[in-house]
Amino acid sequence: MNFLRGVMGGPSAGPQPSGAETIQKLCDRVASSTLLDDRRDAVRALKSLSKKYRLEVGIQAMEHLIHVLQTDRSDSEIIGYALDTLYNVISNDLEEEEQEENLPKQVDDLGSQFTEIFIKQQENVTLLLTLVEEFDFHVRWPGVKLLTSLLKQQGPQVQQIILVSPMGVSRLMDLLADSREVIRNDGVLLLQQLTKSNAAIQKIVAFENAFERLLDIITEEGNSDGGIVVEDCLLLVQNLLKNNNSNQNFFKEGSYIQRMKPWFEVGDDNCGWSAQKVTNLHLMLQLVRVLVSPTNPPGATSSCQKAMFHCGLLQQLCTILMATGVPADILTETINTVSEVIRGCQMNQDYFASVNAPSNPPRPAIVVLLMSMVNERQPFVLRCAVLYCFQCFLYKNQKGQGEIVSTLLPSTIDATGNSVSAGQLLCGGLFSTDSLSNWCAAVALAHALQENATLKEQLLRVQLATSIGNPPVSLLQQCTNILSQGSKVQTRVGLLMLLCTWLSNCSIAVTHFLHNPANVPFLTGQIAENLGEEEQLVQGLCALLLGISIYYNDNSLENYRKEKLKQLIEKRIGRENFIEKLGFISKHELYSRAAQKPQPSFSSPDHMMFDHEFTKLVKELEGVISKAIYKSSEEDKKEEEVKKTLEQHDNIVTHYKKVIREQDQELEELKQRINTLTSQNEQLQATVTQQVSQIQQHKDQYNLLKVQLGKDTQHHNSHSDTFQMNGIQTEEVSKLKEELEEWKTKHELLQGQLREKDSVIEKLKSSQLEIGTTEQSSQTSKSGGLEHNNELQKELEMLRSQIQLQSAEISKLQMENQKLQVMNTTADPVLGDSSARAANSSELEGRLEQEIKELKSEVKALSEEKESLKQHLDSSSSTVAILQDEKSKLQQEVAESKKEQDDLLVLLADQDQKLSALKIKLKDLGVPVEDEDDIESGDQGDEDEDGDEEEQD
């Protein structure tokens, strides 16, 4: 202990040893001392020196400290000191004065080097994982911190060691369940480092119930109102989900999306949010975006979008969107989040279209957002977010596109001017003095036309009033007028992107554009000039627009046919120069940035030049326009002929697709009818089974009554009033006989009807067998009808057998009634005591009346059963009639389809004859013609052409 006092700075005589010497002595003490207390004191002294003499302690003491961890496991105190010392040596979290003394680069290198030395032996990391399992606070906490520091320094290497270690990840997951918040919170930080950029570990952590535990912690800490622990948990969840499709699917299937809804519950008063709450909400919104990112697989994104709608998460986000007092950065991120939740999901897009802002009068949320987009006083990032939201609302949403364009059409514009529509806001932004508003409005309007040829034609009807007294001009003409006025580059780029999107794949719009005689000279003039770098982008877009006017030109204007436009380019610009200017677009740096992701993200308004969807259009058209410029007139004619032929074939194919679709619908209807009839049949069979069981019960009851009645008549055959009772019973029995006779006649009628149905079914079967097997398309429906007829025949046979059984039961009842009559008539009356006779006769009369009532009820049940059987026969006859009608319809459809195929064959034969005749004429004129067979087999075609040339010679 005296030695340690000297080391720690106690009073001593003579010169003081240096730090390195002291550390060396302490290391010797740790290595050689046999007493645990001495080793513990030495390690504690090394810990106190490790921050100031980090390099010396790391070099000299690391091996001894690792040996302590291996050998002194029984003493938690010395293990804790050793772990703290190693943490101080390896970690780069130094105090401020140490950071001022040492350069950060040197600090980073030092920690990385010590980490590399420590993990060189993988057993050291495995030992550390074992120590982290200890419950003792003085061992577990420093072990967690040390492992976190190792992951920060050499993440991939340490991750691999933990991954191959048995139960390595599972041991660390237990830290989240620790009741001590310090260890739990540091365990979250450890898992953050462990899961960085390692999909395998991310999956293991997720399947170790990490989502459940982390969401519980977030809820316990108060959701968005929680502290930095909530932030750490959100960062960990983000690590687990980002770019990990398996974990995203697990998160969705585990119904964890529903637990995110309470995170976004905000009150009416949203002022005075703390910085931590803003950070937490920002991370929560980013977590939602991770699940619905456009870079995820479409199926996974769509399922998450639907789940967010059904659990009310989208509605909650829209509430934040329309709330007051929300901080600007949270509002911007909320707009971006809503954008990706509704992108490409029709159900969510429809809901978003119905959201209204809490204003008086209420306005649609889309209109309110567009007002912010075209307002130059709004922050730049907010305007970009609104544009992205509008783009996502229109993405694959033809219904929404139509609603936006309809607000521009003359028939739907509000003449009173009380409300501002989305179309009016877009037009206002398109022609305002702010170039950023021009660009945003042009891109938004281009998205309303994206891949929708019908709306491109309808937008040609839009007329604008430029000034009082002047006639209105079309929207297309106004865009070209602004282009020719030499506005800012950003404005012209936006308008040119709008025009290129508008004219692409729309020949009518191209005709309207070329109809203005000033447009083509303006474009050729812009392309031909040699301008600076800023104008090169405009030149490239002008070349693209002129190329679209050539490629989608239907030659309806004589002065601007394809060939004449190509000649104009050749004379005034030059083909090579034109292609070079066209290539300026894809070579631009801003084009490459915009092509990376759908969200518009620009560092400054000046960099806002290209839209993501427009970059796709450029990739699609750049090559075909280059080829179209170099094509000759003959190639154009051939291409047009091929296009016309393809259109005809497409029309024929479309027609047959329509016919097949209609047939499929009819087959589906027939299947549905068969299913309904099958279900009805099952219900009737169940009813018949139930009735059969009831009849059996009645028979059993009747047999019991008969036995009892026989005993009573034998016992009371000597009473004098029997004749009077027999008279009453004889009348009842006669009535029963009459009813039984009626049932017999009805039974015979039903059997006759059954025979008629059998004959009809036999006729149907024979007619079905006579139909040939020439039309394969109708065989499936016919076979379905035959199967249904066979089923109906089986049902009728079952009903026939049941009726026969019931007729046998009726005959049995008749025989029993006759026996009762004979028994009553042959009774021998005997006189006796008057009082006894009266009592016995009254008892017998009551029993006979009860039996007669039961027989009446049985007859009534049998009549109801006959009625139900008759109804079933009627339904069977109607089913047979329906099948006959369906058979006749199918025969007609077969004949019509056969006739249409014959007409198609004749048409194709005529076309082949015409093509062969034209080819022969062209060959006679010396024009080389390639046949289709020549294209398919090149070598054979070459031999045929050589033979033709020899014959001509």
PDB file of N, CA and C in Angstrom, residues 858-930:
ATOM      1  N   GLU A 858    -100.707 -35.402 -39.247  1.00  0.00           N
ATOM      2  CA  GLU A 858     -99.761 -36.133 -40.101  1.00  0.00           C
ATOM      3  C   GLU A 858    -100.107 -35.938 -41.573  1.00  0.00           C
ATOM      4  N   VAL A 859    -101.401 -35.994 -41.888  1.00  0.00           N
ATOM      5  CA  VAL A 859    -101.829 -35.771 -43.282  1.00  0.00           C
ATOM      6  C   VAL A 859    -101.468 -34.369 -43.732  1.00  0.00           C
ATOM      7  N   LYS A 860    -101.640 -33.407 -42.859  1.00  0.00           N
ATOM      8  CA  LYS A 860    -101.273 -32.008 -43.196  1.00  0.00           C
ATOM      9  C   LYS A 860     -99.775 -31.880 -43.468  1.00  0.00           C
ATOM     10  N   ALA A 861     -98.932 -32.559 -42.648  1.00  0.00           N
ATOM     11  CA  ALA A 861     -97.480 -32.505 -42.871  1.00  0.00           C
ATOM     12  C   ALA A 861     -97.118 -33.136 -44.203  1.00  0.00           C
ATOM     13  N   LEU A 862     -97.838 -34.268 -44.504  1.00  0.00           N
ATOM     14  CA  LEU A 862     -97.554 -34.903 -45.807  1.00  0.00           C
ATOM     15  C   LEU A 862     -97.936 -33.995 -46.965  1.00  0.00           C
ATOM     16  N   SER A 863     -99.038 -33.270 -46.821  1.00  0.00           N
ATOM     17  CA  SER A 863     -99.446 -32.346 -47.898  1.00  0.00           C
ATOM     18  C   SER A 863     -98.415 -31.224 -48.068  1.00  0.00           C
ATOM     19  N   GLU A 864     -97.895 -30.697 -46.957  1.00  0.00           N
ATOM     20  CA  GLU A 864     -96.871 -29.655 -47.064  1.00  0.00           C
ATOM     21  C   GLU A 864     -95.620 -30.192 -47.744  1.00  0.00           C
ATOM     22  N   GLU A 865     -95.272 -31.442 -47.403  1.00  0.00           N
ATOM     23  CA  GLU A 865     -94.089 -32.048 -48.027  1.00  0.00           C
ATOM     24  C   GLU A 865     -94.301 -32.180 -49.529  1.00  0.00           C
ATOM     25  N   LYS A 866     -95.537 -32.605 -49.932  1.00  0.00           N
ATOM     26  CA  LYS A 866     -95.821 -32.725 -51.374  1.00  0.00           C
ATOM     27  C   LYS A 866     -95.713 -31.367 -52.068  1.00  0.00           C
ATOM     28  N   GLU A 867     -96.198 -30.329 -51.407  1.00  0.00           N
ATOM     29  CA  GLU A 867     -96.106 -28.987 -52.004  1.00  0.00           C
ATOM     30  C   GLU A 867     -94.645 -28.588 -52.218  1.00  0.00           C
ATOM     31  N   SER A 868     -93.772 -28.859 -51.221  1.00  0.00           N
ATOM     32  CA  SER A 868     -92.353 -28.503 -51.376  1.00  0.00           C
ATOM     33  C   SER A 868     -91.715 -29.286 -52.509  1.00  0.00           C
ATOM     34  N   LEU A 869     -92.104 -30.587 -52.632  1.00  0.00           N
ATOM     35  CA  LEU A 869     -91.559 -31.376 -53.742  1.00  0.00           C
ATOM     36  C   LEU A 869     -92.024 -30.842 -55.084  1.00  0.00           C
ATOM     37  N   LYS A 870     -93.263 -30.412 -55.121  1.00  0.00           N
ATOM     38  CA  LYS A 870     -93.790 -29.837 -56.374  1.00  0.00           C
ATOM     39  C   LYS A 870     -93.041 -28.559 -56.736  1.00  0.00           C
ATOM     40  N   GLN A 871     -92.746 -27.715 -55.727  1.00  0.00           N
ATOM     41  CA  GLN A 871     -91.976 -26.489 -55.993  1.00  0.00           C
ATOM     42  C   GLN A 871     -90.574 -26.824 -56.495  1.00  0.00           C
ATOM     43  N   HIS A 872     -89.983 -27.861 -55.913  1.00  0.00           N
ATOM     44  CA  HIS A 872     -88.639 -28.260 -56.381  1.00  0.00           C
ATOM     45  C   HIS A 872     -88.681 -28.719 -57.831  1.00  0.00           C
ATOM     46  N   LEU A 873     -89.764 -29.456 -58.196  1.00  0.00           N
ATOM     47  CA  LEU A 873     -89.906 -29.878 -59.599  1.00  0.00           C
ATOM     48  C   LEU A 873     -90.063 -28.670 -60.519  1.00  0.00           C
ATOM     49  N   ASP A 874     -90.829 -27.672 -60.056  1.00  0.00           N
ATOM     50  CA  ASP A 874     -90.992 -26.459 -60.881  1.00  0.00           C
ATOM     51  C   ASP A 874     -89.648 -25.761 -61.082  1.00  0.00           C
ATOM     52  N   SER A 875     -88.844 -25.647 -60.001  1.00  0.00           N
ATOM     53  CA  SER A 875     -87.530 -25.011 -60.144  1.00  0.00           C
ATOM     54  C   SER A 875     -86.623 -25.810 -61.067  1.00  0.00           C
ATOM     55  N   SER A 876     -86.762 -27.151 -61.018  1.00  0.00           N
ATOM     56  CA  SER A 876     -85.952 -27.978 -61.913  1.00  0.00           C
ATOM     57  C   SER A 876     -86.341 -27.750 -63.363  1.00  0.00           C
ATOM     58  N   SER A 877     -87.659 -27.633 -63.603  1.00  0.00           N
ATOM     59  CA  SER A 877     -88.098 -27.380 -64.983  1.00  0.00           C
ATOM     60  C   SER A 877     -87.606 -26.025 -65.478  1.00  0.00           C
ATOM     61  N   SER A 878     -87.613 -24.993 -64.584  1.00  0.00           N
ATOM     62  CA  SER A 878     -87.103 -23.683 -64.998  1.00  0.00           C
ATOM     63  C   SER A 878     -85.606 -23.744 -65.269  1.00  0.00           C
ATOM     64  N   THR A 879     -84.882 -24.535 -64.480  1.00  0.00           N
ATOM     65  CA  THR A 879     -83.439 -24.690 -64.720  1.00  0.00           C
ATOM     66  C   THR A 879     -83.165 -25.321 -66.076  1.00  0.00           C
ATOM     67  N   VAL A 880     -84.005 -26.339 -66.419  1.00  0.00           N
ATOM     68  CA  VAL A 880     -83.846 -26.973 -67.742  1.00  0.00           C
ATOM     69  C   VAL A 880     -84.092 -25.970 -68.852  1.00  0.00           C
ATOM     70  N   ALA A 881     -85.125 -25.112 -68.677  1.00  0.00           N
ATOM     71  CA  ALA A 881     -85.400 -24.102 -69.710  1.00  0.00           C
ATOM     72  C   ALA A 881     -84.243 -23.115 -69.834  1.00  0.00           C
ATOM     73  N   ILE A 882     -83.663 -22.729 -68.681  1.00  0.00           N
ATOM     74  CA  ILE A 882     -82.517 -21.794 -68.725  1.00  0.00           C
ATOM     75  C   ILE A 882     -81.346 -22.426 -69.446  1.00  0.00           C
ATOM     76  N   LEU A 883     -81.112 -23.694 -69.175  1.00  0.00           N
ATOM     77  CA  LEU A 883     -80.000 -24.370 -69.849  1.00  0.00           C
ATOM     78  C   LEU A 883     -80.233 -24.474 -71.352  1.00  0.00           C
ATOM     79  N   GLN A 884     -81.494 -24.691 -71.748  1.00  0.00           N
ATOM     80  CA  GLN A 884     -81.783 -24.725 -73.188  1.00  0.00           C
ATOM     81  C   GLN A 884     -81.487 -23.369 -73.833  1.00  0.00           C
ATOM     82  N   ASP A 885     -81.892 -22.277 -73.134  1.00  0.00           N
ATOM     83  CA  ASP A 885     -81.598 -20.935 -73.680  1.00  0.00           C
ATOM     84  C   ASP A 885     -80.099 -20.699 -73.773  1.00  0.00           C
ATOM     85  N   GLU A 886     -79.360 -21.075 -72.711  1.00  0.00           N
ATOM     86  CA  GLU A 886     -77.906 -20.871 -72.726  1.00  0.00           C
ATOM     87  C   GLU A 886     -77.249 -21.695 -73.820  1.00  0.00           C
ATOM     88  N   LYS A 887     -77.805 -22.896 -74.074  1.00  0.00           N
ATOM     89  CA  LYS A 887     -77.259 -23.730 -75.145  1.00  0.00           C
ATOM     90  C   LYS A 887     -77.433 -23.059 -76.487  1.00  0.00           C
ATOM     91  N   SER A 888     -78.636 -22.509 -76.726  1.00  0.00           N
ATOM     92  CA  SER A 888     -78.869 -21.838 -78.023  1.00  0.00           C
ATOM     93  C   SER A 888     -77.966 -20.614 -78.167  1.00  0.00           C
ATOM     94  N   LYS A 889     -77.779 -19.856 -77.074  1.00  0.00           N
ATOM     95  CA  LYS A 889     -76.889 -18.688 -77.146  1.00  0.00           C
ATOM     96  C   LYS A 889     -75.468 -19.102 -77.474  1.00  0.00           C
ATOM     97  N   LEU A 890     -74.990 -20.139 -76.801  1.00  0.00           N
ATOM     98  CA  LEU A 890     -73.620 -20.594 -77.055  1.00  0.00           C
ATOM     99  C   LEU A 890     -73.445 -21.059 -78.488  1.00  0.00           C
ATOM    100  N   GLN A 891     -74.485 -21.747 -79.044  1.00  0.00           N
ATOM    101  CA  GLN A 891     -74.388 -22.173 -80.444  1.00  0.00           C
ATOM    102  C   GLN A 891     -74.299 -20.968 -81.371  1.00  0.00           C
ATOM    103  N   GLN A 892     -75.099 -19.925 -81.059  1.00  0.00           N
ATOM    104  CA  GLN A 892     -75.020 -18.714 -81.886  1.00  0.00           C
ATOM    105  C   GLN A 892     -73.644 -18.071 -81.782  1.00  0.00           C
ATOM    106  N   GLU A 893     -73.086 -17.999 -80.565  1.00  0.00           N
ATOM    107  CA  GLU A 893     -71.755 -17.392 -80.406  1.00  0.00           C
ATOM    108  C   GLU A 893     -70.688 -18.183 -81.137  1.00  0.00           C
ATOM    109  N   VAL A 894     -70.812 -19.503 -81.119  1.00  0.00           N
ATOM    110  CA  VAL A 894     -69.845 -20.329 -81.856  1.00  0.00           C
ATOM    111  C   VAL A 894     -69.907 -20.040 -83.341  1.00  0.00           C
ATOM    112  N   ALA A 895     -71.151 -19.949 -83.850  1.00  0.00           N
ATOM    113  CA  ALA A 895     -71.282 -19.659 -85.287  1.00  0.00           C
ATOM    114  C   ALA A 895     -70.714 -18.288 -85.633  1.00  0.00           C
ATOM    115  N   GLU A 896     -71.000 -17.284 -84.761  1.00  0.00           N
ATOM    116  CA  GLU A 896     -70.488 -15.931 -85.039  1.00  0.00           C
ATOM    117  C   GLU A 896     -68.966 -15.888 -84.984  1.00  0.00           C
ATOM    118  N   SER A 897     -68.365 -16.545 -83.973  1.00  0.00           N
ATOM    119  CA  SER A 897     -66.900 -16.533 -83.877  1.00  0.00           C
ATOM    120  C   SER A 897     -66.272 -17.241 -85.068  1.00  0.00           C
ATOM    121  N   LYS A 898     -66.910 -18.316 -85.528  1.00  0.00           N
ATOM    122  CA  LYS A 898     -66.387 -19.012 -86.708  1.00  0.00           C
ATOM    123  C   LYS A 898     -66.450 -18.124 -87.934  1.00  0.00           C
ATOM    124  N   LYS A 899     -67.564 -17.391 -88.048  1.00  0.00           N
ATOM    125  CA  LYS A 899     -67.703 -16.479 -89.195  1.00  0.00           C
ATOM    126  C   LYS A 899     -66.655 -15.380 -89.131  1.00  0.00           C
ATOM    127  N   GLU A 900     -66.413 -14.821 -87.926  1.00  0.00           N
ATOM    128  CA  GLU A 900     -65.406 -13.769 -87.787  1.00  0.00           C
ATOM    129  C   GLU A 900     -64.008 -14.290 -88.109  1.00  0.00           C
ATOM    130  N   GLN A 901     -63.708 -15.501 -87.714  1.00  0.00           N
ATOM    131  CA  GLN A 901     -62.393 -16.059 -88.045  1.00  0.00           C
ATOM    132  C   GLN A 901     -62.242 -16.260 -89.543  1.00  0.00           C
ATOM    133  N   ASP A 902     -63.334 -16.706 -90.186  1.00  0.00           N
ATOM    134  CA  ASP A 902     -63.259 -16.860 -91.656  1.00  0.00           C
ATOM    135  C   ASP A 902     -63.014 -15.519 -92.325  1.00  0.00           C
ATOM    136  N   ASP A 903     -63.723 -14.466 -91.838  1.00  0.00           N
ATOM    137  CA  ASP A 903     -63.511 -13.121 -92.420  1.00  0.00           C
ATOM    138  C   ASP A 903     -62.078 -12.666 -92.202  1.00  0.00           C
ATOM    139  N   LEU A 904     -61.531 -12.944 -91.019  1.00  0.00           N
ATOM    140  CA  LEU A 904     -60.144 -12.550 -90.735  1.00  0.00           C
ATOM    141  C   LEU A 904     -59.158 -13.261 -91.651  1.00  0.00           C
ATOM    142  N   LEU A 905     -59.408 -14.553 -91.880  1.00  0.00           N
ATOM    143  CA  LEU A 905     -58.524 -15.295 -92.789  1.00  0.00           C
ATOM    144  C   LEU A 905     -58.580 -14.733 -94.199  1.00  0.00           C
ATOM    145  N   VAL A 906     -59.798 -14.377 -94.640  1.00  0.00           N
ATOM    146  CA  VAL A 906     -59.932 -13.790 -95.988  1.00  0.00           C
ATOM    147  C   VAL A 906     -59.194 -12.463 -96.055  1.00  0.00           C
ATOM    148  N   LEU A 907     -59.353 -11.642 -94.982  1.00  0.00           N
ATOM    149  CA  LEU A 907     -58.694 -10.343 -94.963  1.00  0.00           C
ATOM    150  C   LEU A 907     -57.176 -10.498 -94.985  1.00  0.00           C
ATOM    151  N   LEU A 908     -56.657 -11.423 -94.182  1.00  0.00           N
ATOM    152  CA  LEU A 908     -55.206 -11.642 -94.172  1.00  0.00           C
ATOM    153  C   LEU A 908     -54.702 -12.165 -95.517  1.00  0.00           C
ATOM    154  N   ALA A 909     -55.492 -13.030 -96.164  1.00  0.00           N
ATOM    155  CA  ALA A 909     -55.082 -13.530 -97.485  1.00  0.00           C
ATOM    156  C   ALA A 909     -55.022 -12.411 -98.507  1.00  0.00           C
ATOM    157  N   ASP A 910     -56.042 -11.500 -98.449  1.00  0.00           N
ATOM    158  CA  ASP A 910     -56.035 -10.351 -99.379  1.00  0.00           C
ATOM    159  C   ASP A 910     -54.825  -9.473 -99.135  1.00  0.00           C
ATOM    160  N   GLN A 911     -54.519  -9.225 -97.856  1.00  0.00           N
ATOM    161  CA  GLN A 911     -53.355  -8.389 -97.562  1.00  0.00           C
ATOM    162  C   GLN A 911     -52.070  -9.026 -98.036  1.00  0.00           C
ATOM    163  N   ASP A 912     -51.948 -10.331 -97.855  1.00  0.00           N
ATOM    164  CA  ASP A 912     -50.735 -11.009 -98.334  1.00  0.00           C
ATOM    165  C   ASP A 912     -50.609 -10.915 -99.850  1.00  0.00           C
ATOM    166  N   GLN A 913     -51.749 -11.067-100.567  1.00  0.00           N
ATOM    167  CA  GLN A 913     -51.702 -10.957-102.036  1.00  0.00           C
ATOM    168  C   GLN A 913     -51.290  -9.553-102.463  1.00  0.00           C
ATOM    169  N   LYS A 914     -51.857  -8.545-101.775  1.00  0.00           N
ATOM    170  CA  LYS A 914     -51.502  -7.166-102.126  1.00  0.00           C
ATOM    171  C   LYS A 914     -50.023  -6.906-101.860  1.00  0.00           C
ATOM    172  N   LEU A 915     -49.530  -7.371-100.699  1.00  0.00           N
ATOM    173  CA  LEU A 915     -48.119  -7.154-100.368  1.00  0.00           C
ATOM    174  C   LEU A 915     -47.201  -7.850-101.357  1.00  0.00           C
ATOM    175  N   SER A 916     -47.563  -9.076-101.739  1.00  0.00           N
ATOM    176  CA  SER A 916     -46.715  -9.789-102.707  1.00  0.00           C
ATOM    177  C   SER A 916     -46.727  -9.104-104.061  1.00  0.00           C
ATOM    178  N   ALA A 917     -47.922  -8.585-104.466  1.00  0.00           N
ATOM    179  CA  ALA A 917     -47.997  -7.878-105.753  1.00  0.00           C
ATOM    180  C   ALA A 917     -47.144  -6.615-105.725  1.00  0.00           C
ATOM    181  N   LEU A 918     -47.227  -5.864-104.603  1.00  0.00           N
ATOM    182  CA  LEU A 918     -46.417  -4.641-104.491  1.00  0.00           C
ATOM    183  C   LEU A 918     -44.940  -4.977-104.486  1.00  0.00           C
ATOM    184  N   LYS A 919     -44.561  -6.056-103.812  1.00  0.00           N
ATOM    185  CA  LYS A 919     -43.146  -6.419-103.788  1.00  0.00           C
ATOM    186  C   LYS A 919     -42.640  -6.797-105.183  1.00  0.00           C
ATOM    187  N   ILE A 920     -43.503  -7.499-105.937  1.00  0.00           N
ATOM    188  CA  ILE A 920     -43.113  -7.875-107.313  1.00  0.00           C
ATOM    189  C   ILE A 920     -42.916  -6.628-108.167  1.00  0.00           C
ATOM    190  N   LYS A 921     -43.831  -5.644-108.027  1.00  0.00           N
ATOM    191  CA  LYS A 921     -43.684  -4.399-108.793  1.00  0.00           C
ATOM    192  C   LYS A 921     -42.408  -3.680-108.415  1.00  0.00           C
ATOM    193  N   LEU A 922     -42.124  -3.633-107.089  1.00  0.00           N
ATOM    194  CA  LEU A 922     -40.900  -2.960-106.651  1.00  0.00           C
ATOM    195  C   LEU A 922     -39.666  -3.682-107.165  1.00  0.00           C
ATOM    196  N   LYS A 923     -39.692  -4.989-107.182  1.00  0.00           N
ATOM    197  CA  LYS A 923     -38.556  -5.721-107.717  1.00  0.00           C
ATOM    198  C   LYS A 923     -38.386  -5.477-109.210  1.00  0.00           C
ATOM    199  N   ASP A 924     -39.528  -5.371-109.924  1.00  0.00           N
ATOM    200  CA  ASP A 924     -39.450  -5.089-111.363  1.00  0.00           C
ATOM    201  C   ASP A 924     -38.843  -3.721-111.608  1.00  0.00           C
ATOM    202  N   LEU A 925     -39.109  -2.772-110.710  1.00  0.00           N
ATOM    203  CA  LEU A 925     -38.542  -1.430-110.862  1.00  0.00           C
ATOM    204  C   LEU A 925     -37.100  -1.368-110.377  1.00  0.00           C
ATOM    205  N   GLY A 926     -36.577  -2.432-109.871  1.00  0.00           N
ATOM    206  CA  GLY A 926     -35.172  -2.450-109.444  1.00  0.00           C
ATOM    207  C   GLY A 926     -34.956  -2.023-108.012  1.00  0.00           C
ATOM    208  N   VAL A 927     -36.012  -1.924-107.263  1.00  0.00           N
ATOM    209  CA  VAL A 927     -35.873  -1.503-105.861  1.00  0.00           C
ATOM    210  C   VAL A 927     -35.659  -2.758-104.996  1.00  0.00           C
ATOM    211  N   PRO A 928     -34.604  -2.774-104.190  1.00  0.00           N
ATOM    212  CA  PRO A 928     -34.393  -3.977-103.351  1.00  0.00           C
ATOM    213  C   PRO A 928     -35.438  -4.045-102.239  1.00  0.00           C
ATOM    214  N   VAL A 929     -36.053  -5.203-102.122  1.00  0.00           N
ATOM    215  CA  VAL A 929     -37.098  -5.416-101.121  1.00  0.00           C
ATOM    216  C   VAL A 929     -36.734  -6.656-100.306  1.00  0.00           C
ATOM    217  N   GLU A 930     -36.854  -6.498 -98.953  1.00  0.00           N
ATOM    218  CA  GLU A 930     -36.591  -7.633 -98.061  1.00  0.00           C
ATOM    219  C   GLU A 930     -37.910  -8.237 -97.632  1.00  0.00           C
TER     220      GLU A 930
END
